[in-house]
Amino acid sequence: MALLEIRNLHATVDDKPILNGVDLTIDAGEVHAIMGPNGSGKSTLSYVLSGRDGYEVTDGEVIYDGKDLLEMAADERAREGVFLAFQYPVEIPGVAGLTFLKTAANALRTHRGEGELDAMDFLKFVRGKAEALDINDEMLKRAVNEGFSGGEKKRMEILQMAVLEPKLAILDETDSGLDIDALKVVSDGVNALRGPERGMLLITHYQRLLDYIVPDRVHVLAHGRIVKSGDKDLALELEAKGYGEFMEAAE
Amino acid sequence: MAANADAIEQVQSIGEQYKYGFVTDIDVDLAPKGLNEDIVRLISEKKGEPAWMLEWRLKAYRHWLTMEEPEWQKVKFDKIDYQDSYYYAAPKLGDKPKSLDEVDPKLLETYAKLGIPLKEQEVLAGVEGAPKVAVDAVFDSVSVATTYKAKLEEIGVIFCSISEAVRDHPELVQKYLGSVVPYADNYYATLNSAVFTDGSFVYIPKGVRCPMELSTYFRINQENTGQFERTLIIADEGAHVSYLEGCTAPMRDEHQLHAAVVELVTLDDAEIKYSTVQNWYPGDEEGRGGIYNFVTKRGACRGRNSKISWTQVETGSAITWKYPSCILQGDNSVGEFYSVAITNNAQQADTGTKMIHIGKNTSSRIISKGISAGKADQTYRGLVRMQRGANGARNYTQCDSLLIGDQCGAHTVPYIESQNPTAQVEHEATTSRISDDQLFYCRQRGLTDEEAVSLIVNGFCREVLQTLPMEFAVEAQKLVGISLEGSVG
Amino acid sequence: MPDGSGHMQPFLDQALADSASVPGAKVDWLADLRGRGASIYGDRGLPGRRDEYWRYTNLNALGKNDFELANGGPAVDVPALPHRAVAELASYRIVFVNGRLRPDLCVLDDMPDGVLIAGLGDMIAAAPDRLEPVLGQGLDLHEMPLAALNTAFMRDGMVLFVDAGVDVDKPVHLVSITVPGETPLMLQPRHLVVLGDAAKATLIESHIGSDEGAYFNNLVSEISIGEGAELNHYTFQEEGPAAVHIAATALNLAAAATYDGFLLQSGGLIGRVETRAILNGSDADCRLDGIYLGTGEQVLDTTTYVEHVAAGCRSRQVYKGVLDGKARGVFQGKIHVRPDAQQTDGHQLSRALLLSPRAEIDTRPELEIYADDVKCSHGATAGELDAEALFYLMSRGIPAEAARRILIEAFVGEALSEIRLSQVAEDFSAHVRNWLSANITVNTAD
């Protein structure tokens, strides 16, 4: 059974059609990349999958882990294992990062019927994962994303993913705003989380990210539809030729 | 905007269903309804007060008759019928209890229902090895239990009911009562001066650092009984004390007036920290039956290098009207005001502070966080005054309002008066709402709307909540909807 | 219209005595409007401490003086305009002396089509119908008792009408000169500015007075800005030292309208400029900036009220004050956001410098907000010059006096930097410099 099956997905934002029939299947253990020019609907797809308000599904369906994903509220999807690494992580003043992580992790553990971790155990658990991402205690104590650099924000997103251990991770433009060193740290973090139980969907504009996180499948999104799919070489082809040809094909 | 509608609902439920809505059934000794000189005399007589106290009360009462109820505050309510209230009610306990065993078990039950933290229940029950929190429980109008008194007495700390203080320490009471809030100060304080029936008295002698937090729980119990506590705290030279006050009240149909007066005095190098968690019954969703909380709280930093710090978490009452203030007379004295006020449904709050800088190099800090939801209306009203002689004085004020939903209001009305060029005043105010982005981000991490809102609101209030003593943290967390804050600090 | 105590409110008798003979006395709507002003003022009287927005500015002295209603008079010597750059600027100039239009001093030639600049008195006589839809429409007299008094009296002032789509080619310069004689004078000028949709204009106001003699200048301006229209408005309040200058401006902005106002107050014994801006249409943009420079026993009061009625509007206010001697500055500013005014962006900043131990600043910034999706803030500071900055300059060899001036100029300069019309900015700066050299002397030894 596929982990995620998107069938003929149509969605609008403010009554404007953005997704016009997306079909996509991701099996557990696979990493897929969706590439496309600005305005092709990449971020909309990530928001529709994660259940953000204001994105209306007008047709089609999404089956996740055997369940109707679109029926679930945003937080329910998260607790069922859908994780979105945001392109622009949100600042929450006054809420310490560690508090935020612990609240989220315990919401998840409660949902799975596991006991909540106490403060000390949780701190140990997080520290182990944070180290690999160059995140120290001081960063964890600061308010969520407040005053963070672009790279720090993205590292915190990956830390949250590592802590929450999702079944399906959607990474929206995770490479944007990162220099090469930061990109490497983040990519190592993501690669460490690849596993047979987990599916990933990388959303990116550039091929660069795919040098570090090598996908099993690459799809081109244009005008709200997947116009071409292939293996990792498709990304290189795109890099060489640009999106023009595919855009035309979509029209 | 679905998330927003959810958010409104969530914040409305932050206060939870009011869980302290019950009435204890105890025999009550009631004076007749209404207010006149005879009632004032009766109160004084029941308390066995000396003549000077009665004279002071009568002076206040006669002055009150000449006053008009203020209307300038931005709150609306039906006129109070002062003749339709009882001004004296005492639980019938016969003689003073020798120990807690002799206290009506229903009282102890009441404390349990009030959710007085377990630690403090132990203290109240006199359990050996209980933590050092002294509780002066005010049950309706008369103090019924004072614990740790002996221990405090050893170091010279006086912590008793104001009635006992009038009897046992008349020289201190005569010297300080009304010295910060004069009997003619304002309508409600004057009424209080005439009819106050109880409250706490604290005196910390020179150089003594009070070894425990002093705590009191107020609770209105008798139907139609307004409460008129009078609290007086004096920290003598070099003394330190932290005082905690928390309130809950039972559910009822008629509005109830709570017009307390709190006076604080610090002498040279002394410090008083006064913390309040106010959780009076706010009324139903239309505001019916809630408490009117019209309180006068004021501290005078009389001595050099003295400090008074007010922290308040205001979540209850149908109407809150209070301005805990500091008169900074002593050179280098410090005043602080930290406030979280949450209003929802039909609640109204008009609250803030006054910082009057008189002495040199005095400094004050005001941090106010207002959260308004439902149809609630909230006003921060504050005065910072730098008087002519306040050389080198400093004030910093930060007022932040958070609006949840489009039916509520948030207002900021600061008055800033400076007559001294060397005084520096800085005021900032912002108004914002919980953004859809923040809510979605939290929900994407698996938090329900309710959890997300309480987390975000908690973050918004963090700066104030951090100033609360540990003893109050639990209650404040519950009230503001804190989930995990503080456990990882 | 006696007040509760049976006495006539100050000044009202003159207005009532005049009511049958003033221009336009027979125009019904105008007589009604004047009557309404008289009645509202008659009920309220001079504002005093009981009025929340007058608690810091006391007008008691006014009521005790016998003011004579100013009636022009071409015989007076007109002082030269102190604003050199503005004076040389090509502009349409309309001049009032002692409250009356002085056609001989006006420069109103070659007005383009769609632009009308005229005296209110002339308009009342010649074309009252053009005034009826606008005069008295834009302001709430109950909120402004002195504007009600002005309404009872109004007989002259400036009318500026700009038709839709017209961009007035030169700035309009309104000059008000007051030269009282033996008896103190009272002036009640009424100005009316109406910009049609997408019209554009720049208005400069100069209020000057002679160095001697007391007068009470109680002016009211009604300004209405049509959809997408734009008004830049610069005001010099440099009344004579014994003057009481009370100005009330009612500002109404339609959708996408822009108002950019800058006020310099340094004249008068009492100066109060109150602006009530109502943002009625969405996406309107309102800027109210200013500086005030007070010395001696001056009271300089800037009061603003910005009401966001429609959604998506922006308002900005930056006021800076410098106070010396026993001068008192007052800043009261309120941002009021109505329930439908979502996406409001309203900010306000008030900063005051106290240069003397007897100076005082009273500030009351206020927010009243009934919409949740808004960004509103205010900030206020008061204090003296930064001692460290002063020391830093002096340590580089700059004498104390010069260092103080540099810092004060920098302090107010920040507010001046955004003025679009360079001649105006130049005159504002020159005024600040002159004021500083006249008033800032140094008590510290070099």
CSV table of C-alpha atoms in Angstrom, one decimal, chain B residues 137-429:
chain,number,residue,atom,x,y,z
B,137,ALA,CA,-7.4,32.6,55.3
B,138,VAL,CA,-10.2,35.1,55.1
B,139,PHE,CA,-13.5,33.4,55.1
B,140,ASP,CA,-16.0,36.0,54.4
B,141,SER,CA,-15.2,38.7,56.8
B,142,VAL,CA,-13.4,37.1,59.7
B,143,SER,CA,-10.0,35.4,59.8
B,144,VAL,CA,-10.5,31.9,61.0
B,145,ALA,CA,-7.1,30.4,60.8
B,146,THR,CA,-3.7,31.8,61.1
B,147,THR,CA,-0.8,29.4,60.9
B,148,TYR,CA,2.9,29.7,61.5
B,149,LYS,CA,2.1,32.6,63.6
B,150,ALA,CA,4.4,31.5,66.4
B,151,LYS,CA,7.3,30.9,64.0
B,152,LEU,CA,6.9,34.4,62.6
B,153,GLU,CA,6.6,35.9,66.0
B,154,GLU,CA,10.0,34.5,67.0
B,155,ILE,CA,11.6,36.8,64.5
B,156,GLY,CA,9.3,39.7,65.3
B,157,VAL,CA,7.1,39.5,62.2
B,158,ILE,CA,3.5,40.4,62.9
B,159,PHE,CA,1.1,38.6,60.5
B,160,CYS,CA,-2.5,38.7,61.7
B,161,SER,CA,-5.9,40.0,60.8
B,162,ILE,CA,-6.4,43.7,60.7
B,163,SER,CA,-8.9,43.4,63.6
B,164,GLU,CA,-6.3,41.7,65.8
B,165,ALA,CA,-3.8,44.4,64.8
B,166,VAL,CA,-6.2,47.1,65.8
B,167,ARG,CA,-6.4,45.4,69.2
B,168,ASP,CA,-2.9,44.2,69.7
B,169,HIS,CA,-0.8,46.7,67.8
B,170,PRO,CA,-2.7,50.0,67.9
B,171,GLU,CA,0.4,52.2,67.7
B,172,LEU,CA,1.4,50.7,64.4
B,173,VAL,CA,-2.1,50.7,62.9
B,174,GLN,CA,-2.7,54.3,64.0
B,175,LYS,CA,0.5,55.4,62.5
B,176,TYR,CA,0.1,53.8,59.1
B,177,LEU,CA,-3.6,53.1,58.5
B,178,GLY,CA,-4.8,55.6,55.9
B,179,SER,CA,-1.3,57.1,55.5
B,180,VAL,CA,-1.1,55.8,52.0
B,181,VAL,CA,-4.7,55.7,51.0
B,182,PRO,CA,-6.4,58.4,53.1
B,183,TYR,CA,-10.0,57.8,54.2
B,184,ALA,CA,-11.2,60.4,51.7
B,185,ASP,CA,-9.2,59.1,48.8
B,186,ASN,CA,-11.9,57.8,46.5
B,187,TYR,CA,-15.5,56.6,46.6
B,188,TYR,CA,-14.7,52.9,47.1
B,189,ALA,CA,-11.7,53.4,49.4
B,190,THR,CA,-13.8,55.7,51.5
B,191,LEU,CA,-16.6,53.2,51.7
B,192,ASN,CA,-14.0,50.6,52.6
B,193,SER,CA,-12.6,52.8,55.4
B,194,ALA,CA,-16.1,53.0,56.9
B,195,VAL,CA,-17.1,49.4,56.8
B,196,PHE,CA,-14.0,47.2,56.4
B,197,THR,CA,-14.4,44.0,58.4
B,198,ASP,CA,-11.2,42.2,57.8
B,199,GLY,CA,-8.0,41.8,55.9
B,200,SER,CA,-4.4,41.2,56.8
B,201,PHE,CA,-1.8,43.1,58.7
B,202,VAL,CA,1.9,42.5,58.3
B,203,TYR,CA,4.8,44.2,60.0
B,204,ILE,CA,8.3,43.2,59.2
B,205,PRO,CA,10.7,44.7,61.7
B,206,LYS,CA,14.0,46.3,61.0
B,207,GLY,CA,16.5,44.1,59.1
B,208,VAL,CA,14.3,41.1,59.0
B,209,ARG,CA,13.9,39.1,55.8
B,210,CYS,CA,10.6,37.3,56.1
B,211,PRO,CA,11.6,33.6,55.7
B,212,MET,CA,8.4,32.5,54.0
B,213,GLU,CA,6.0,33.8,51.5
B,214,LEU,CA,2.9,35.2,53.2
B,215,SER,CA,-0.3,34.2,51.6
B,216,THR,CA,-3.9,34.8,51.9
B,217,TYR,CA,-7.0,33.5,50.1
B,218,PHE,CA,-10.0,35.7,49.9
B,219,ARG,CA,-13.3,34.3,49.2
B,220,ILE,CA,-16.7,35.9,49.1
B,221,ASN,CA,-19.2,33.4,50.6
B,222,GLN,CA,-22.3,34.8,52.1
B,223,GLU,CA,-24.9,35.8,49.6
B,224,ASN,CA,-25.2,39.6,49.2
B,225,THR,CA,-22.1,40.2,51.3
B,226,GLY,CA,-19.8,42.7,49.9
B,227,GLN,CA,-16.3,42.3,50.9
B,228,PHE,CA,-14.3,45.2,52.3
B,229,GLU,CA,-10.9,43.9,53.2
B,230,ARG,CA,-8.3,46.2,54.4
B,231,THR,CA,-4.7,45.1,54.1
B,232,LEU,CA,-1.8,47.0,55.6
B,233,ILE,CA,1.8,45.9,55.1
B,234,ILE,CA,4.8,47.7,56.6
B,235,ALA,CA,8.4,46.8,55.9
B,236,ASP,CA,10.6,48.6,58.3
B,237,GLU,CA,14.2,49.5,57.5
B,238,GLY,CA,16.0,46.8,55.6
B,239,ALA,CA,13.1,44.4,55.8
B,240,HIS,CA,11.9,42.2,53.0
B,241,VAL,CA,8.6,40.4,52.5
B,242,SER,CA,6.8,38.7,49.7
B,243,TYR,CA,3.0,38.6,50.0
B,244,LEU,CA,0.7,36.5,47.9
B,245,GLU,CA,-3.0,37.1,47.4
B,246,GLY,CA,-5.4,34.9,45.5
B,247,CYS,CA,-9.1,35.0,45.1
B,248,THR,CA,-11.9,32.8,44.0
B,249,ALA,CA,-15.6,33.2,44.5
B,250,PRO,CA,-18.7,31.1,44.3
B,251,MET,CA,-21.2,31.4,41.5
B,252,ARG,CA,-24.2,33.5,42.2
B,253,ASP,CA,-26.8,35.5,40.3
B,254,GLU,CA,-26.4,39.0,41.7
B,255,HIS,CA,-23.5,41.2,41.2
B,256,GLN,CA,-21.3,41.6,44.2
B,257,LEU,CA,-19.1,44.4,45.1
B,258,HIS,CA,-15.5,43.8,46.2
B,259,ALA,CA,-13.9,47.0,47.4
B,260,ALA,CA,-10.7,46.2,49.1
B,261,VAL,CA,-7.9,48.6,50.1
B,262,VAL,CA,-4.3,47.6,50.3
B,263,GLU,CA,-1.7,49.9,51.7
B,264,LEU,CA,2.0,49.2,51.6
B,265,VAL,CA,4.8,51.1,53.3
B,266,THR,CA,8.5,50.5,52.8
B,267,LEU,CA,11.1,52.4,54.9
B,268,ASP,CA,14.9,52.7,54.0
B,269,ASP,CA,16.3,49.7,52.1
B,270,ALA,CA,13.0,47.7,52.6
B,271,GLU,CA,11.2,45.7,49.9
B,272,ILE,CA,7.7,44.5,49.5
B,273,LYS,CA,6.7,42.2,46.7
B,274,TYR,CA,2.9,41.9,46.4
B,275,SER,CA,1.5,39.3,44.0
B,276,THR,CA,-2.1,38.7,43.1
B,277,VAL,CA,-3.9,36.1,41.2
B,278,GLN,CA,-7.4,37.4,40.8
B,279,ASN,CA,-9.9,34.8,39.8
B,280,TRP,CA,-13.3,36.0,41.1
B,281,TYR,CA,-16.4,34.7,39.4
B,282,PRO,CA,-16.7,36.7,36.1
B,283,GLY,CA,-20.4,36.1,35.6
B,284,ASP,CA,-22.0,34.1,32.8
B,285,GLU,CA,-21.4,34.7,29.2
B,286,GLU,CA,-23.5,37.8,29.3
B,287,GLY,CA,-21.7,39.0,32.4
B,288,ARG,CA,-24.6,38.2,34.8
B,289,GLY,CA,-23.7,37.5,38.4
B,290,GLY,CA,-20.0,38.4,38.2
B,291,ILE,CA,-18.0,40.2,40.8
B,292,TYR,CA,-17.4,44.0,40.7
B,293,ASN,CA,-13.8,44.2,41.7
B,294,PHE,CA,-13.1,47.9,42.6
B,295,VAL,CA,-9.9,47.9,44.5
B,296,THR,CA,-7.5,50.6,45.7
B,297,LYS,CA,-3.9,49.4,46.0
B,298,ARG,CA,-1.1,51.7,46.7
B,299,GLY,CA,2.3,51.6,48.1
B,300,ALA,CA,4.6,54.3,49.4
B,301,CYS,CA,8.3,53.9,49.1
B,302,ARG,CA,9.0,56.2,52.0
B,303,GLY,CA,12.6,55.2,52.6
B,304,ARG,CA,15.8,55.5,50.5
B,305,ASN,CA,16.6,52.5,48.3
B,306,SER,CA,13.3,50.9,49.1
B,307,LYS,CA,11.2,48.9,46.6
B,308,ILE,CA,7.6,48.0,46.0
B,309,SER,CA,6.8,45.5,43.3
B,310,TRP,CA,3.2,44.7,42.2
B,311,THR,CA,2.5,41.6,40.1
B,312,GLN,CA,-1.0,40.8,39.1
B,313,VAL,CA,-2.7,38.1,37.1
B,314,GLU,CA,-6.3,39.3,36.5
B,315,THR,CA,-8.5,36.7,34.9
B,316,GLY,CA,-11.8,37.0,36.9
B,317,SER,CA,-14.5,39.4,37.9
B,318,ALA,CA,-17.2,40.9,35.7
B,319,ILE,CA,-15.6,44.3,36.2
B,320,THR,CA,-12.1,45.0,37.4
B,321,TRP,CA,-11.1,48.5,38.3
B,322,LYS,CA,-7.8,48.8,39.9
B,323,TYR,CA,-4.5,50.6,39.7
B,324,PRO,CA,-1.9,49.3,42.0
B,325,SER,CA,0.4,52.3,42.4
B,326,CYS,CA,3.7,53.4,43.9
B,327,ILE,CA,4.6,56.7,45.4
B,328,LEU,CA,8.3,56.9,45.1
B,329,GLN,CA,9.3,59.3,47.8
B,330,GLY,CA,12.6,57.9,49.0
B,331,ASP,CA,15.7,58.6,46.9
B,332,ASN,CA,16.7,55.7,44.7
B,333,SER,CA,13.4,53.9,45.4
B,334,VAL,CA,12.0,51.5,42.9
B,335,GLY,CA,8.4,50.8,41.8
B,336,GLU,CA,7.4,47.9,39.6
B,337,PHE,CA,4.1,46.9,38.1
B,338,TYR,CA,3.7,43.6,36.2
B,339,SER,CA,0.3,42.8,35.0
B,340,VAL,CA,-1.5,40.2,32.9
B,341,ALA,CA,-5.2,40.8,32.4
B,342,ILE,CA,-7.4,38.4,30.5
B,343,THR,CA,-10.9,39.4,29.7
B,344,ASN,CA,-13.4,37.5,27.7
B,345,ASN,CA,-17.2,37.1,27.1
B,346,ALA,CA,-18.7,40.2,28.6
B,347,GLN,CA,-15.9,41.0,31.1
B,348,GLN,CA,-14.6,44.5,31.5
B,349,ALA,CA,-11.4,45.6,33.0
B,350,ASP,CA,-9.9,49.1,33.5
B,351,THR,CA,-6.6,48.6,35.1
B,352,GLY,CA,-3.1,49.9,35.2
B,353,THR,CA,-0.9,51.8,37.6
B,354,LYS,CA,0.4,55.1,38.8
B,355,MET,CA,4.1,55.8,39.4
B,356,ILE,CA,4.6,59.0,41.1
B,357,HIS,CA,8.3,59.9,41.2
B,358,ILE,CA,9.2,62.3,43.9
B,359,GLY,CA,12.6,61.3,45.2
B,360,LYS,CA,15.9,61.5,43.3
B,361,ASN,CA,17.0,58.7,41.1
B,362,THR,CA,13.8,56.8,41.6
B,363,SER,CA,13.0,54.3,38.9
B,364,SER,CA,9.9,52.5,37.8
B,365,ARG,CA,9.0,49.8,35.4
B,366,ILE,CA,5.6,48.9,34.0
B,367,ILE,CA,5.0,45.8,32.0
B,368,SER,CA,1.3,45.3,31.1
B,369,LYS,CA,-0.1,42.5,29.0
B,370,GLY,CA,-3.7,42.6,28.1
B,371,ILE,CA,-5.6,39.8,26.3
B,372,SER,CA,-9.1,40.5,25.2
B,373,ALA,CA,-11.5,38.0,23.7
B,374,GLY,CA,-15.2,37.4,23.1
B,375,LYS,CA,-17.1,40.7,23.7
B,376,ALA,CA,-14.7,41.9,26.4
B,377,ASP,CA,-13.4,45.4,26.7
B,378,GLN,CA,-10.1,46.2,28.4
B,379,THR,CA,-8.3,49.4,29.1
B,380,TYR,CA,-4.8,50.0,30.4
B,381,ARG,CA,-4.9,53.3,32.2
B,382,GLY,CA,-1.7,54.5,33.7
B,383,LEU,CA,0.0,57.6,35.0
B,384,VAL,CA,3.7,58.2,35.2
B,385,ARG,CA,4.6,61.5,36.8
B,386,MET,CA,8.1,62.9,37.2
B,387,GLN,CA,7.9,65.6,39.8
B,388,ARG,CA,10.1,68.7,39.9
B,389,GLY,CA,12.6,67.2,42.3
B,390,ALA,CA,12.9,63.8,40.8
B,391,ASN,CA,16.4,64.3,39.4
B,392,GLY,CA,17.7,61.3,37.5
B,393,ALA,CA,14.4,59.4,37.7
B,394,ARG,CA,13.7,56.7,35.1
B,395,ASN,CA,10.6,55.1,33.9
B,396,TYR,CA,10.1,52.4,31.3
B,397,THR,CA,6.6,51.3,30.3
B,398,GLN,CA,5.6,48.6,27.9
B,399,CYS,CA,1.9,47.9,27.2
B,400,ASP,CA,1.0,45.1,24.9
B,401,SER,CA,-2.5,44.2,23.9
B,402,LEU,CA,-3.6,41.0,22.2
B,403,LEU,CA,-7.0,40.9,20.6
B,404,ILE,CA,-8.7,37.6,19.9
B,405,GLY,CA,-11.8,37.9,17.7
B,406,ASP,CA,-13.3,41.0,16.2
B,407,GLN,CA,-15.9,41.7,18.9
B,408,CYS,CA,-13.6,42.8,21.6
B,409,GLY,CA,-11.8,46.0,22.4
B,410,ALA,CA,-8.4,47.0,23.8
B,411,HIS,CA,-7.5,50.5,24.8
B,412,THR,CA,-4.4,52.1,26.1
B,413,VAL,CA,-4.6,55.4,28.0
B,414,PRO,CA,-1.3,56.4,29.5
B,415,TYR,CA,-0.7,59.8,31.1
B,416,ILE,CA,2.9,60.8,31.1
B,417,GLU,CA,3.9,64.0,32.9
B,418,SER,CA,7.4,65.1,33.3
B,419,GLN,CA,8.6,68.2,35.1
B,420,ASN,CA,12.2,67.3,35.4
B,421,PRO,CA,14.6,67.4,32.5
B,422,THR,CA,17.0,64.9,34.0
B,423,ALA,CA,14.1,62.4,34.3
B,424,GLN,CA,13.8,59.9,31.4
B,425,VAL,CA,10.5,58.5,30.5
B,426,GLU,CA,10.0,55.8,27.9
B,427,HIS,CA,6.7,54.4,26.9
B,428,GLU,CA,5.8,51.9,24.3
B,429,ALA,CA,2.5,50.2,23.4
